[in-house]
PDB file of N, CA, C and O in Angstrom:
ATOM      1  N   MET Z   1       0.845  -1.190   0.000  1.00 76.00           N
ATOM      2  CA  MET Z   1       0.000   0.000   0.000  1.00 76.00           C
ATOM      3  C   MET Z   1       0.885   1.246   0.000  1.00 76.00           C
ATOM      4  O   MET Z   1       1.861   1.329   0.728  1.00 76.00           O
ATOM      5  N   LYS Z   2       0.542   2.206  -0.836  1.00 88.00           N
ATOM      6  CA  LYS Z   2       1.283   3.470  -0.929  1.00 88.00           C
ATOM      7  C   LYS Z   2       0.949   4.354   0.276  1.00 88.00           C
ATOM      8  O   LYS Z   2      -0.145   4.311   0.808  1.00 88.00           O
ATOM      9  N   LYS Z   3       1.935   5.172   0.675  1.00 94.00           N
ATOM     10  CA  LYS Z   3       1.753   6.066   1.815  1.00 94.00           C
ATOM     11  C   LYS Z   3       1.248   7.425   1.334  1.00 94.00           C
ATOM     12  O   LYS Z   3       1.851   8.052   0.478  1.00 94.00           O
ATOM     13  N   LEU Z   4       0.148   7.880   1.935  1.00 96.00           N
ATOM     14  CA  LEU Z   4      -0.510   9.132   1.586  1.00 96.00           C
ATOM     15  C   LEU Z   4      -0.157  10.224   2.586  1.00 96.00           C
ATOM     16  O   LEU Z   4      -0.237  10.021   3.796  1.00 96.00           O
ATOM     17  N   ALA Z   5       0.225  11.385   2.075  1.00 98.00           N
ATOM     18  CA  ALA Z   5       0.444  12.571   2.911  1.00 98.00           C
ATOM     19  C   ALA Z   5      -0.677  13.570   2.633  1.00 98.00           C
ATOM     20  O   ALA Z   5      -0.950  13.903   1.487  1.00 98.00           O
ATOM     21  N   ILE Z   6      -1.331  14.009   3.697  1.00 98.00           N
ATOM     22  CA  ILE Z   6      -2.328  15.073   3.601  1.00 98.00           C
ATOM     23  C   ILE Z   6      -1.628  16.351   4.061  1.00 98.00           C
ATOM     24  O   ILE Z   6      -1.226  16.454   5.229  1.00 98.00           O
ATOM     25  N   ILE Z   7      -1.460  17.315   3.172  1.00 98.00           N
ATOM     26  CA  ILE Z   7      -0.761  18.563   3.479  1.00 98.00           C
ATOM     27  C   ILE Z   7      -1.813  19.644   3.729  1.00 98.00           C
ATOM     28  O   ILE Z   7      -2.643  19.925   2.864  1.00 98.00           O
ATOM     29  N   VAL Z   8      -1.763  20.247   4.923  1.00 98.00           N
ATOM     30  CA  VAL Z   8      -2.760  21.244   5.320  1.00 98.00           C
ATOM     31  C   VAL Z   8      -2.063  22.548   5.714  1.00 98.00           C
ATOM     32  O   VAL Z   8      -1.421  22.619   6.762  1.00 98.00           O
ATOM     33  N   PRO Z   9      -2.157  23.595   4.877  1.00 97.00           N
ATOM     34  CA  PRO Z   9      -1.633  24.900   5.285  1.00 97.00           C
ATOM     35  C   PRO Z   9      -2.560  25.492   6.351  1.00 97.00           C
ATOM     36  O   PRO Z   9      -3.779  25.364   6.262  1.00 97.00           O
ATOM     37  N   TYR Z  10      -1.958  26.134   7.356  1.00 96.00           N
ATOM     38  CA  TYR Z  10      -2.768  26.503   8.516  1.00 96.00           C
ATOM     39  C   TYR Z  10      -2.278  27.798   9.162  1.00 96.00           C
ATOM     40  O   TYR Z  10      -1.081  28.041   9.265  1.00 96.00           O
ATOM     41  N   ARG Z  11      -3.244  28.582   9.610  1.00 95.00           N
ATOM     42  CA  ARG Z  11      -2.971  29.708  10.519  1.00 95.00           C
ATOM     43  C   ARG Z  11      -4.283  30.165  11.150  1.00 95.00           C
ATOM     44  O   ARG Z  11      -5.264  30.453  10.449  1.00 95.00           O
ATOM     45  N   ASP Z  12      -4.299  30.222  12.457  1.00 93.00           N
ATOM     46  CA  ASP Z  12      -5.386  30.829  13.243  1.00 93.00           C
ATOM     47  C   ASP Z  12      -6.780  30.263  12.943  1.00 93.00           C
ATOM     48  O   ASP Z  12      -7.745  31.019  12.853  1.00 93.00           O
ATOM     49  N   ARG Z  13      -6.883  28.954  12.777  1.00 93.00           N
ATOM     50  CA  ARG Z  13      -8.204  28.360  12.529  1.00 93.00           C
ATOM     51  C   ARG Z  13      -8.374  27.113  13.393  1.00 93.00           C
ATOM     52  O   ARG Z  13      -8.724  26.048  12.908  1.00 93.00           O
ATOM     53  N   LYS Z  14      -8.100  27.270  14.670  1.00 95.00           N
ATOM     54  CA  LYS Z  14      -8.131  26.129  15.576  1.00 95.00           C
ATOM     55  C   LYS Z  14      -9.488  25.430  15.579  1.00 95.00           C
ATOM     56  O   LYS Z  14      -9.557  24.206  15.616  1.00 95.00           O
ATOM     57  N   SER Z  15     -10.564  26.179  15.507  1.00 97.00           N
ATOM     58  CA  SER Z  15     -11.888  25.544  15.520  1.00 97.00           C
ATOM     59  C   SER Z  15     -12.065  24.635  14.300  1.00 97.00           C
ATOM     60  O   SER Z  15     -12.649  23.553  14.413  1.00 97.00           O
ATOM     61  N   HIS Z  16     -11.533  25.044  13.155  1.00 97.00           N
ATOM     62  CA  HIS Z  16     -11.589  24.187  11.963  1.00 97.00           C
ATOM     63  C   HIS Z  16     -10.695  22.963  12.132  1.00 97.00           C
ATOM     64  O   HIS Z  16     -11.078  21.844  11.784  1.00 97.00           O
ATOM     65  N   LEU Z  17      -9.486  23.179  12.664  1.00 96.00           N
ATOM     66  CA  LEU Z  17      -8.544  22.075  12.848  1.00 96.00           C
ATOM     67  C   LEU Z  17      -9.098  21.043  13.828  1.00 96.00           C
ATOM     68  O   LEU Z  17      -8.928  19.838  13.629  1.00 96.00           O
ATOM     69  N   ASP Z  18      -9.778  21.502  14.870  1.00 97.00           N
ATOM     70  CA  ASP Z  18     -10.367  20.597  15.867  1.00 97.00           C
ATOM     71  C   ASP Z  18     -11.456  19.698  15.267  1.00 97.00           C
ATOM     72  O   ASP Z  18     -11.727  18.628  15.789  1.00 97.00           O
ATOM     73  N   ILE Z  19     -12.060  20.131  14.196  1.00 97.00           N
ATOM     74  CA  ILE Z  19     -13.056  19.312  13.481  1.00 97.00           C
ATOM     75  C   ILE Z  19     -12.362  18.461  12.416  1.00 97.00           C
ATOM     76  O   ILE Z  19     -12.656  17.273  12.257  1.00 97.00           O
ATOM     77  N   PHE Z  20     -11.431  19.069  11.694  1.00 97.00           N
ATOM     78  CA  PHE Z  20     -10.774  18.415  10.555  1.00 97.00           C
ATOM     79  C   PHE Z  20     -10.018  17.149  10.957  1.00 97.00           C
ATOM     80  O   PHE Z  20     -10.186  16.098  10.322  1.00 97.00           O
ATOM     81  N   ILE Z  21      -9.181  17.232  11.988  1.00 97.00           N
ATOM     82  CA  ILE Z  21      -8.317  16.095  12.352  1.00 97.00           C
ATOM     83  C   ILE Z  21      -9.128  14.856  12.715  1.00 97.00           C
ATOM     84  O   ILE Z  21      -8.914  13.788  12.127  1.00 97.00           O
ATOM     85  N   PRO Z  22     -10.068  14.916  13.657  1.00 97.00           N
ATOM     86  CA  PRO Z  22     -10.830  13.694  13.965  1.00 97.00           C
ATOM     87  C   PRO Z  22     -11.660  13.191  12.787  1.00 97.00           C
ATOM     88  O   PRO Z  22     -11.798  11.979  12.582  1.00 97.00           O
ATOM     89  N   TYR Z  23     -12.207  14.108  11.999  1.00 97.00           N
ATOM     90  CA  TYR Z  23     -12.998  13.711  10.831  1.00 97.00           C
ATOM     91  C   TYR Z  23     -12.133  12.925   9.849  1.00 97.00           C
ATOM     92  O   TYR Z  23     -12.533  11.863   9.356  1.00 97.00           O
ATOM     93  N   MET Z  24     -10.940  13.447   9.569  1.00 97.00           N
ATOM     94  CA  MET Z  24     -10.053  12.788   8.614  1.00 97.00           C
ATOM     95  C   MET Z  24      -9.540  11.456   9.155  1.00 97.00           C
ATOM     96  O   MET Z  24      -9.374  10.501   8.387  1.00 97.00           O
ATOM     97  N   LYS Z  25      -9.296  11.373  10.450  1.00 96.00           N
ATOM     98  CA  LYS Z  25      -8.871  10.094  11.040  1.00 96.00           C
ATOM     99  C   LYS Z  25      -9.915   9.014  10.781  1.00 96.00           C
ATOM    100  O   LYS Z  25      -9.574   7.879  10.450  1.00 96.00           O
ATOM    101  N   GLU Z  26     -11.163   9.357  10.932  1.00 95.00           N
ATOM    102  CA  GLU Z  26     -12.235   8.390  10.676  1.00 95.00           C
ATOM    103  C   GLU Z  26     -12.380   8.130   9.175  1.00 95.00           C
ATOM    104  O   GLU Z  26     -12.510   6.985   8.749  1.00 95.00           O
ATOM    105  N   TYR Z  27     -12.336   9.178   8.376  1.00 96.00           N
ATOM    106  CA  TYR Z  27     -12.539   9.048   6.934  1.00 96.00           C
ATOM    107  C   TYR Z  27     -11.425   8.226   6.276  1.00 96.00           C
ATOM    108  O   TYR Z  27     -11.664   7.461   5.348  1.00 96.00           O
ATOM    109  N   LEU Z  28     -10.202   8.366   6.775  1.00 95.00           N
ATOM    110  CA  LEU Z  28      -9.042   7.714   6.158  1.00 95.00           C
ATOM    111  C   LEU Z  28      -8.586   6.461   6.899  1.00 95.00           C
ATOM    112  O   LEU Z  28      -7.455   6.005   6.701  1.00 95.00           O
ATOM    113  N   LYS Z  29      -9.439   5.887   7.722  1.00 92.00           N
ATOM    114  CA  LYS Z  29      -9.013   4.765   8.566  1.00 92.00           C
ATOM    115  C   LYS Z  29      -8.496   3.568   7.769  1.00 92.00           C
ATOM    116  O   LYS Z  29      -7.749   2.759   8.291  1.00 92.00           O
ATOM    117  N   GLU Z  30      -8.827   3.451   6.494  1.00 91.00           N
ATOM    118  CA  GLU Z  30      -8.380   2.329   5.669  1.00 91.00           C
ATOM    119  C   GLU Z  30      -7.080   2.639   4.908  1.00 91.00           C
ATOM    120  O   GLU Z  30      -6.602   1.815   4.146  1.00 91.00           O
ATOM    121  N   TYR Z  31      -6.520   3.813   5.111  1.00 93.00           N
ATOM    122  CA  TYR Z  31      -5.336   4.250   4.376  1.00 93.00           C
ATOM    123  C   TYR Z  31      -4.112   4.281   5.279  1.00 93.00           C
ATOM    124  O   TYR Z  31      -4.215   4.444   6.496  1.00 93.00           O
ATOM    125  N   ASP Z  32      -2.939   4.166   4.659  1.00 94.00           N
ATOM    126  CA  ASP Z  32      -1.668   4.414   5.332  1.00 94.00           C
ATOM    127  C   ASP Z  32      -1.356   5.883   5.062  1.00 94.00           C
ATOM    128  O   ASP Z  32      -0.963   6.246   3.953  1.00 94.00           O
ATOM    129  N   TYR Z  33      -1.567   6.743   6.045  1.00 96.00           N
ATOM    130  CA  TYR Z  33      -1.487   8.185   5.804  1.00 96.00           C
ATOM    131  C   TYR Z  33      -0.905   8.911   7.011  1.00 96.00           C
ATOM    132  O   TYR Z  33      -0.814   8.373   8.114  1.00 96.00           O
ATOM    133  N   LYS Z  34      -0.543  10.152   6.780  1.00 97.00           N
ATOM    134  CA  LYS Z  34      -0.148  11.076   7.841  1.00 97.00           C
ATOM    135  C   LYS Z  34      -0.636  12.457   7.437  1.00 97.00           C
ATOM    136  O   LYS Z  34      -0.562  12.832   6.264  1.00 97.00           O
ATOM    137  N   ILE Z  35      -1.155  13.198   8.405  1.00 98.00           N
ATOM    138  CA  ILE Z  35      -1.581  14.576   8.166  1.00 98.00           C
ATOM    139  C   ILE Z  35      -0.452  15.505   8.585  1.00 98.00           C
ATOM    140  O   ILE Z  35       0.022  15.443   9.720  1.00 98.00           O
ATOM    141  N   PHE Z  36      -0.026  16.349   7.659  1.00 98.00           N
ATOM    142  CA  PHE Z  36       1.009  17.343   7.919  1.00 98.00           C
ATOM    143  C   PHE Z  36       0.336  18.708   7.999  1.00 98.00           C
ATOM    144  O   PHE Z  36      -0.128  19.229   6.981  1.00 98.00           O
ATOM    145  N   VAL Z  37       0.250  19.269   9.190  1.00 98.00           N
ATOM    146  CA  VAL Z  37      -0.302  20.613   9.374  1.00 98.00           C
ATOM    147  C   VAL Z  37       0.882  21.564   9.362  1.00 98.00           C
ATOM    148  O   VAL Z  37       1.733  21.522  10.253  1.00 98.00           O
ATOM    149  N   ILE Z  38       0.936  22.411   8.349  1.00 98.00           N
ATOM    150  CA  ILE Z  38       2.055  23.335   8.175  1.00 98.00           C
ATOM    151  C   ILE Z  38       1.566  24.722   8.560  1.00 98.00           C
ATOM    152  O   ILE Z  38       0.754  25.330   7.858  1.00 98.00           O
ATOM    153  N   GLU Z  39       2.063  25.198   9.694  1.00 97.00           N
ATOM    154  CA  GLU Z  39       1.535  26.439  10.279  1.00 97.00           C
ATOM    155  C   GLU Z  39       2.419  27.635   9.967  1.00 97.00           C
ATOM    156  O   GLU Z  39       3.645  27.584  10.126  1.00 97.00           O
ATOM    157  N   GLN Z  40       1.784  28.708   9.567  1.00 96.00           N
ATOM    158  CA  GLN Z  40       2.463  29.987   9.390  1.00 96.00           C
ATOM    159  C   GLN Z  40       2.288  30.780  10.672  1.00 96.00           C
ATOM    160  O   GLN Z  40       1.168  31.020  11.117  1.00 96.00           O
ATOM    161  N   THR Z  41       3.408  31.190  11.273  1.00 94.00           N
ATOM    162  CA  THR Z  41       3.331  31.850  12.578  1.00 94.00           C
ATOM    163  C   THR Z  41       3.703  33.329  12.546  1.00 94.00           C
ATOM    164  O   THR Z  41       3.574  34.002  13.561  1.00 94.00           O
ATOM    165  N   ASP Z  42       4.147  33.836  11.399  1.00 94.00           N
ATOM    166  CA  ASP Z  42       4.507  35.256  11.357  1.00 94.00           C
ATOM    167  C   ASP Z  42       3.270  36.115  11.080  1.00 94.00           C
ATOM    168  O   ASP Z  42       2.163  35.608  10.937  1.00 94.00           O
ATOM    169  N   ASP Z  43       3.475  37.432  11.030  1.00 94.00           N
ATOM    170  CA  ASP Z  43       2.368  38.372  10.805  1.00 94.00           C
ATOM    171  C   ASP Z  43       2.197  38.772   9.346  1.00 94.00           C
ATOM    172  O   ASP Z  43       1.387  39.644   9.034  1.00 94.00           O
ATOM    173  N   LYS Z  44       2.957  38.159   8.455  1.00 96.00           N
ATOM    174  CA  LYS Z  44       2.849  38.476   7.027  1.00 96.00           C
ATOM    175  C   LYS Z  44       1.544  37.906   6.480  1.00 96.00           C
ATOM    176  O   LYS Z  44       0.916  37.054   7.104  1.00 96.00           O
ATOM    177  N   PRO Z  45       1.122  38.358   5.282  1.00 95.00           N
ATOM    178  CA  PRO Z  45      -0.088  37.783   4.678  1.00 95.00           C
ATOM    179  C   PRO Z  45       0.056  36.263   4.527  1.00 95.00           C
ATOM    180  O   PRO Z  45       1.146  35.750   4.277  1.00 95.00           O
ATOM    181  N   PHE Z  46      -1.050  35.571   4.692  1.00 95.00           N
ATOM    182  CA  PHE Z  46      -1.065  34.110   4.605  1.00 95.00           C
ATOM    183  C   PHE Z  46      -0.542  33.677   3.243  1.00 95.00           C
ATOM    184  O   PHE Z  46      -0.986  34.159   2.203  1.00 95.00           O
ATOM    185  N   ASN Z  47       0.420  32.751   3.249  1.00 96.00           N
ATOM    186  CA  ASN Z  47       1.046  32.298   2.011  1.00 96.00           C
ATOM    187  C   ASN Z  47       0.791  30.796   1.838  1.00 96.00           C
ATOM    188  O   ASN Z  47       1.628  29.961   2.158  1.00 96.00           O
ATOM    189  N   ARG Z  48      -0.388  30.470   1.349  1.00 96.00           N
ATOM    190  CA  ARG Z  48      -0.823  29.074   1.193  1.00 96.00           C
ATOM    191  C   ARG Z  48       0.142  28.273   0.320  1.00 96.00           C
ATOM    192  O   ARG Z  48       0.515  27.155   0.651  1.00 96.00           O
ATOM    193  N   GLY Z  49       0.559  28.858  -0.801  1.00 96.00           N
ATOM    194  CA  GLY Z  49       1.454  28.164  -1.723  1.00 96.00           C
ATOM    195  C   GLY Z  49       2.773  27.783  -1.083  1.00 96.00           C
ATOM    196  O   GLY Z  49       3.270  26.667  -1.257  1.00 96.00           O
ATOM    197  N   LYS Z  50       3.348  28.705  -0.349  1.00 97.00           N
ATOM    198  CA  LYS Z  50       4.626  28.427   0.317  1.00 97.00           C
ATOM    199  C   LYS Z  50       4.463  27.317   1.352  1.00 97.00           C
ATOM    200  O   LYS Z  50       5.306  26.414   1.451  1.00 97.00           O
ATOM    201  N   LEU Z  51       3.377  27.358   2.111  1.00 97.00           N
ATOM    202  CA  LEU Z  51       3.130  26.323   3.117  1.00 97.00           C
ATOM    203  C   LEU Z  51       2.936  24.954   2.469  1.00 97.00           C
ATOM    204  O   LEU Z  51       3.431  23.943   2.977  1.00 97.00           O
ATOM    205  N   LEU Z  52       2.221  24.912   1.353  1.00 97.00           N
ATOM    206  CA  LEU Z  52       2.033  23.638   0.639  1.00 97.00           C
ATOM    207  C   LEU Z  52       3.368  23.102   0.134  1.00 97.00           C
ATOM    208  O   LEU Z  52       3.641  21.898   0.231  1.00 97.00           O
ATOM    209  N   ASN Z  53       4.213  23.971  -0.398  1.00 97.00           N
ATOM    210  CA  ASN Z  53       5.536  23.548  -0.871  1.00 97.00           C
ATOM    211  C   ASN Z  53       6.388  23.006   0.268  1.00 97.00           C
ATOM    212  O   ASN Z  53       7.060  21.980   0.117  1.00 97.00           O
ATOM    213  N   ILE Z  54       6.369  23.678   1.390  1.00 97.00           N
ATOM    214  CA  ILE Z  54       7.122  23.207   2.555  1.00 97.00           C
ATOM    215  C   ILE Z  54       6.608  21.845   2.998  1.00 97.00           C
ATOM    216  O   ILE Z  54       7.388  20.919   3.242  1.00 97.00           O
ATOM    217  N   GLY Z  55       5.297  21.710   3.090  1.00 98.00           N
ATOM    218  CA  GLY Z  55       4.702  20.439   3.491  1.00 98.00           C
ATOM    219  C   GLY Z  55       5.041  19.314   2.532  1.00 98.00           C
ATOM    220  O   GLY Z  55       5.338  18.189   2.952  1.00 98.00           O
ATOM    221  N   ALA Z  56       5.009  19.602   1.235  1.00 98.00           N
ATOM    222  CA  ALA Z  56       5.343  18.587   0.233  1.00 98.00           C
ATOM    223  C   ALA Z  56       6.789  18.127   0.384  1.00 98.00           C
ATOM    224  O   ALA Z  56       7.075  16.919   0.343  1.00 98.00           O
ATOM    225  N   LYS Z  57       7.697  19.062   0.572  1.00 98.00           N
ATOM    226  CA  LYS Z  57       9.113  18.703   0.755  1.00 98.00           C
ATOM    227  C   LYS Z  57       9.307  17.823   1.980  1.00 98.00           C
ATOM    228  O   LYS Z  57      10.044  16.831   1.941  1.00 98.00           O
ATOM    229  N   ILE Z  58       8.650  18.165   3.076  1.00 98.00           N
ATOM    230  CA  ILE Z  58       8.764  17.370   4.301  1.00 98.00           C
ATOM    231  C   ILE Z  58       8.205  15.963   4.083  1.00 98.00           C
ATOM    232  O   ILE Z  58       8.831  14.969   4.437  1.00 98.00           O
ATOM    233  N   ALA Z  59       7.033  15.879   3.486  1.00 98.00           N
ATOM    234  CA  ALA Z  59       6.382  14.579   3.267  1.00 98.00           C
ATOM    235  C   ALA Z  59       7.215  13.686   2.345  1.00 98.00           C
ATOM    236  O   ALA Z  59       7.393  12.488   2.622  1.00 98.00           O
ATOM    237  N   ILE Z  60       7.731  14.244   1.277  1.00 97.00           N
ATOM    238  CA  ILE Z  60       8.555  13.463   0.346  1.00 97.00           C
ATOM    239  C   ILE Z  60       9.824  12.988   1.035  1.00 97.00           C
ATOM    240  O   ILE Z  60      10.224  11.828   0.893  1.00 97.00           O
ATOM    241  N   ARG Z  61      10.432  13.870   1.816  1.00 98.00           N
ATOM    242  CA  ARG Z  61      11.647  13.498   2.560  1.00 98.00           C
ATOM    243  C   ARG Z  61      11.369  12.352   3.533  1.00 98.00           C
ATOM    244  O   ARG Z  61      12.216  11.508   3.776  1.00 98.00           O
ATOM    245  N   GLU Z  62      10.137  12.298   4.067  1.00 97.00           N
ATOM    246  CA  GLU Z  62       9.757  11.238   5.006  1.00 97.00           C
ATOM    247  C   GLU Z  62       9.265   9.970   4.304  1.00 97.00           C
ATOM    248  O   GLU Z  62       8.834   9.035   4.958  1.00 97.00           O
ATOM    249  N   GLY Z  63       9.300   9.957   2.979  1.00 96.00           N
ATOM    250  CA  GLY Z  63       8.978   8.743   2.236  1.00 96.00           C
ATOM    251  C   GLY Z  63       7.529   8.578   1.813  1.00 96.00           C
ATOM    252  O   GLY Z  63       7.133   7.489   1.393  1.00 96.00           O
ATOM    253  N   TYR Z  64       6.747   9.630   1.891  1.00 96.00           N
ATOM    254  CA  TYR Z  64       5.352   9.535   1.438  1.00 96.00           C
ATOM    255  C   TYR Z  64       5.331   9.564  -0.081  1.00 96.00           C
ATOM    256  O   TYR Z  64       6.053  10.328  -0.708  1.00 96.00           O
ATOM    257  N   GLU Z  65       4.515   8.697  -0.672  1.00 91.00           N
ATOM    258  CA  GLU Z  65       4.564   8.452  -2.104  1.00 91.00           C
ATOM    259  C   GLU Z  65       3.539   9.238  -2.912  1.00 91.00           C
ATOM    260  O   GLU Z  65       3.666   9.353  -4.124  1.00 91.00           O
ATOM    261  N   TYR Z  66       2.505   9.741  -2.255  1.00 94.00           N
ATOM    262  CA  TYR Z  66       1.569  10.618  -2.948  1.00 94.00           C
ATOM    263  C   TYR Z  66       0.967  11.595  -1.963  1.00 94.00           C
ATOM    264  O   TYR Z  66       0.911  11.351  -0.767  1.00 94.00           O
ATOM    265  N   LEU Z  67       0.574  12.753  -2.490  1.00 96.00           N
ATOM    266  CA  LEU Z  67       0.178  13.883  -1.657  1.00 96.00           C
ATOM    267  C   LEU Z  67      -1.236  14.330  -1.992  1.00 96.00           C
ATOM    268  O   LEU Z  67      -1.635  14.312  -3.151  1.00 96.00           O
ATOM    269  N   ALA Z  68      -1.946  14.760  -0.969  1.00 96.00           N
ATOM    270  CA  ALA Z  68      -3.222  15.445  -1.144  1.00 96.00           C
ATOM    271  C   ALA Z  68      -3.063  16.814  -0.493  1.00 96.00           C
ATOM    272  O   ALA Z  68      -2.722  16.907   0.689  1.00 96.00           O
ATOM    273  N   LEU Z  69      -3.279  17.856  -1.266  1.00 96.00           N
ATOM    274  CA  LEU Z  69      -3.192  19.224  -0.755  1.00 96.00           C
ATOM    275  C   LEU Z  69      -4.587  19.607  -0.305  1.00 96.00           C
ATOM    276  O   LEU Z  69      -5.529  19.592  -1.093  1.00 96.00           O
ATOM    277  N   HIS Z  70      -4.722  19.961   0.970  1.00 96.00           N
ATOM    278  CA  HIS Z  70      -6.054  20.068   1.567  1.00 96.00           C
ATOM    279  C   HIS Z  70      -6.218  21.367   2.337  1.00 96.00           C
ATOM    280  O   HIS Z  70      -5.281  21.828   2.983  1.00 96.00           O
ATOM    281  N   ASP Z  71      -7.401  21.946   2.299  1.00 96.00           N
ATOM    282  CA  ASP Z  71      -7.725  23.091   3.146  1.00 96.00           C
ATOM    283  C   ASP Z  71      -8.341  22.588   4.439  1.00 96.00           C
ATOM    284  O   ASP Z  71      -9.091  21.607   4.451  1.00 96.00           O
ATOM    285  N   VAL Z  72      -8.044  23.281   5.531  1.00 96.00           N
ATOM    286  CA  VAL Z  72      -8.515  22.853   6.849  1.00 96.00           C
ATOM    287  C   VAL Z  72     -10.030  22.998   7.002  1.00 96.00           C
ATOM    288  O   VAL Z  72     -10.640  22.337   7.832  1.00 96.00           O
ATOM    289  N   ASP Z  73     -10.649  23.828   6.178  1.00 95.00           N
ATOM    290  CA  ASP Z  73     -12.092  24.046   6.292  1.00 95.00           C
ATOM    291  C   ASP Z  73     -12.908  23.259   5.268  1.00 95.00           C
ATOM    292  O   ASP Z  73     -14.102  23.486   5.116  1.00 95.00           O
ATOM    293  N   MET Z  74     -12.285  22.323   4.576  1.00 95.00           N
ATOM    294  CA  MET Z  74     -12.979  21.499   3.595  1.00 95.00           C
ATOM    295  C   MET Z  74     -12.923  20.035   4.028  1.00 95.00           C
ATOM    296  O   MET Z  74     -11.834  19.485   4.216  1.00 95.00           O
ATOM    297  N   LEU Z  75     -14.085  19.427   4.185  1.00 96.00           N
ATOM    298  CA  LEU Z  75     -14.157  18.028   4.588  1.00 96.00           C
ATOM    299  C   LEU Z  75     -14.666  17.189   3.423  1.00 96.00           C
ATOM    300  O   LEU Z  75     -15.643  17.563   2.780  1.00 96.00           O
ATOM    301  N   PRO Z  76     -14.014  16.051   3.158  1.00 94.00           N
ATOM    302  CA  PRO Z  76     -14.499  15.202   2.074  1.00 94.00           C
ATOM    303  C   PRO Z  76     -15.845  14.587   2.422  1.00 94.00           C
ATOM    304  O   PRO Z  76     -16.128  14.292   3.575  1.00 94.00           O
ATOM    305  N   GLN Z  77     -16.658  14.412   1.412  1.00 91.00           N
ATOM    306  CA  GLN Z  77     -17.956  13.774   1.583  1.00 91.00           C
ATOM    307  C   GLN Z  77     -17.850  12.334   1.092  1.00 91.00           C
ATOM    308  O   GLN Z  77     -16.838  11.933   0.522  1.00 91.00           O
ATOM    309  N   LYS Z  78     -18.901  11.567   1.287  1.00 87.00           N
ATOM    310  CA  LYS Z  78     -18.898  10.177   0.840  1.00 87.00           C
ATOM    311  C   LYS Z  78     -18.489  10.088  -0.618  1.00 87.00           C
ATOM    312  O   LYS Z  78     -18.923  10.877  -1.444  1.00 87.00           O
ATOM    313  N   GLY Z  79     -17.652   9.115  -0.898  1.00 86.00           N
ATOM    314  CA  GLY Z  79     -17.264   8.866  -2.271  1.00 86.00           C
ATOM    315  C   GLY Z  79     -15.976   9.539  -2.707  1.00 86.00           C
ATOM    316  O   GLY Z  79     -15.463   9.241  -3.774  1.00 86.00           O
ATOM    317  N   VAL Z  80     -15.427  10.461  -1.909  1.00 90.00           N
ATOM    318  CA  VAL Z  80     -14.149  11.062  -2.272  1.00 90.00           C
ATOM    319  C   VAL Z  80     -13.073  10.002  -2.062  1.00 90.00           C
ATOM    320  O   VAL Z  80     -12.945   9.427  -0.992  1.00 90.00           O
ATOM    321  N   ASP Z  81     -12.319   9.728  -3.116  1.00 92.00           N
ATOM    322  CA  ASP Z  81     -11.355   8.634  -3.118  1.00 92.00           C
ATOM    323  C   ASP Z  81      -9.929   9.174  -2.997  1.00 92.00           C
ATOM    324  O   ASP Z  81      -9.477   9.934  -3.845  1.00 92.00           O
ATOM    325  N   TYR Z  82      -9.241   8.772  -1.948  1.00 93.00           N
ATOM    326  CA  TYR Z  82      -7.859   9.177  -1.737  1.00 93.00           C
ATOM    327  C   TYR Z  82      -6.876   8.068  -2.137  1.00 93.00           C
ATOM    328  O   TYR Z  82      -5.722   8.105  -1.788  1.00 93.00           O
ATOM    329  N   SER Z  83      -7.361   7.084  -2.891  1.00 91.00           N
ATOM    330  CA  SER Z  83      -6.513   5.977  -3.310  1.00 91.00           C
ATOM    331  C   SER Z  83      -5.431   6.461  -4.268  1.00 91.00           C
ATOM    332  O   SER Z  83      -5.600   7.436  -5.000  1.00 91.00           O
ATOM    333  N   TYR Z  84      -4.327   5.706  -4.284  1.00 90.00           N
ATOM    334  CA  TYR Z  84      -3.255   5.987  -5.224  1.00 90.00           C
ATOM    335  C   TYR Z  84      -3.762   5.750  -6.638  1.00 90.00           C
ATOM    336  O   TYR Z  84      -4.343   4.703  -6.919  1.00 90.00           O
ATOM    337  N   PRO Z  85      -3.577   6.704  -7.568  1.00 82.00           N
ATOM    338  CA  PRO Z  85      -4.102   6.514  -8.927  1.00 82.00           C
ATOM    339  C   PRO Z  85      -3.284   5.477  -9.691  1.00 82.00           C
ATOM    340  O   PRO Z  85      -2.077   5.349  -9.492  1.00 82.00           O
ATOM    341  N   ASP Z  86      -3.930   4.746 -10.550  1.00 77.00           N
ATOM    342  CA  ASP Z  86      -3.248   3.730 -11.366  1.00 77.00           C
ATOM    343  C   ASP Z  86      -2.412   4.357 -12.454  1.00 77.00           C
ATOM    344  O   ASP Z  86      -2.664   5.317 -13.038  1.00 77.00           O
TER     345      ASP Z  86
END
């Protein structure tokens, strides 16, 4: 089974994160995955692209074979497939 990395750019949305993490744990229970929450802590404008790039580099370095770039306020509904594509 391929290892899935869920990359989540994040800043100041704890209420969303508190819902997202448990939801994804249940939704992805059949997958070999890890959620990477990449937090921006400075006062500059939110830089989603930079956070996604950082998360991707970390996940690849840790041996994850495919990535899902995800927003913390978006939850998958029934039928969303995170399987490795053929």
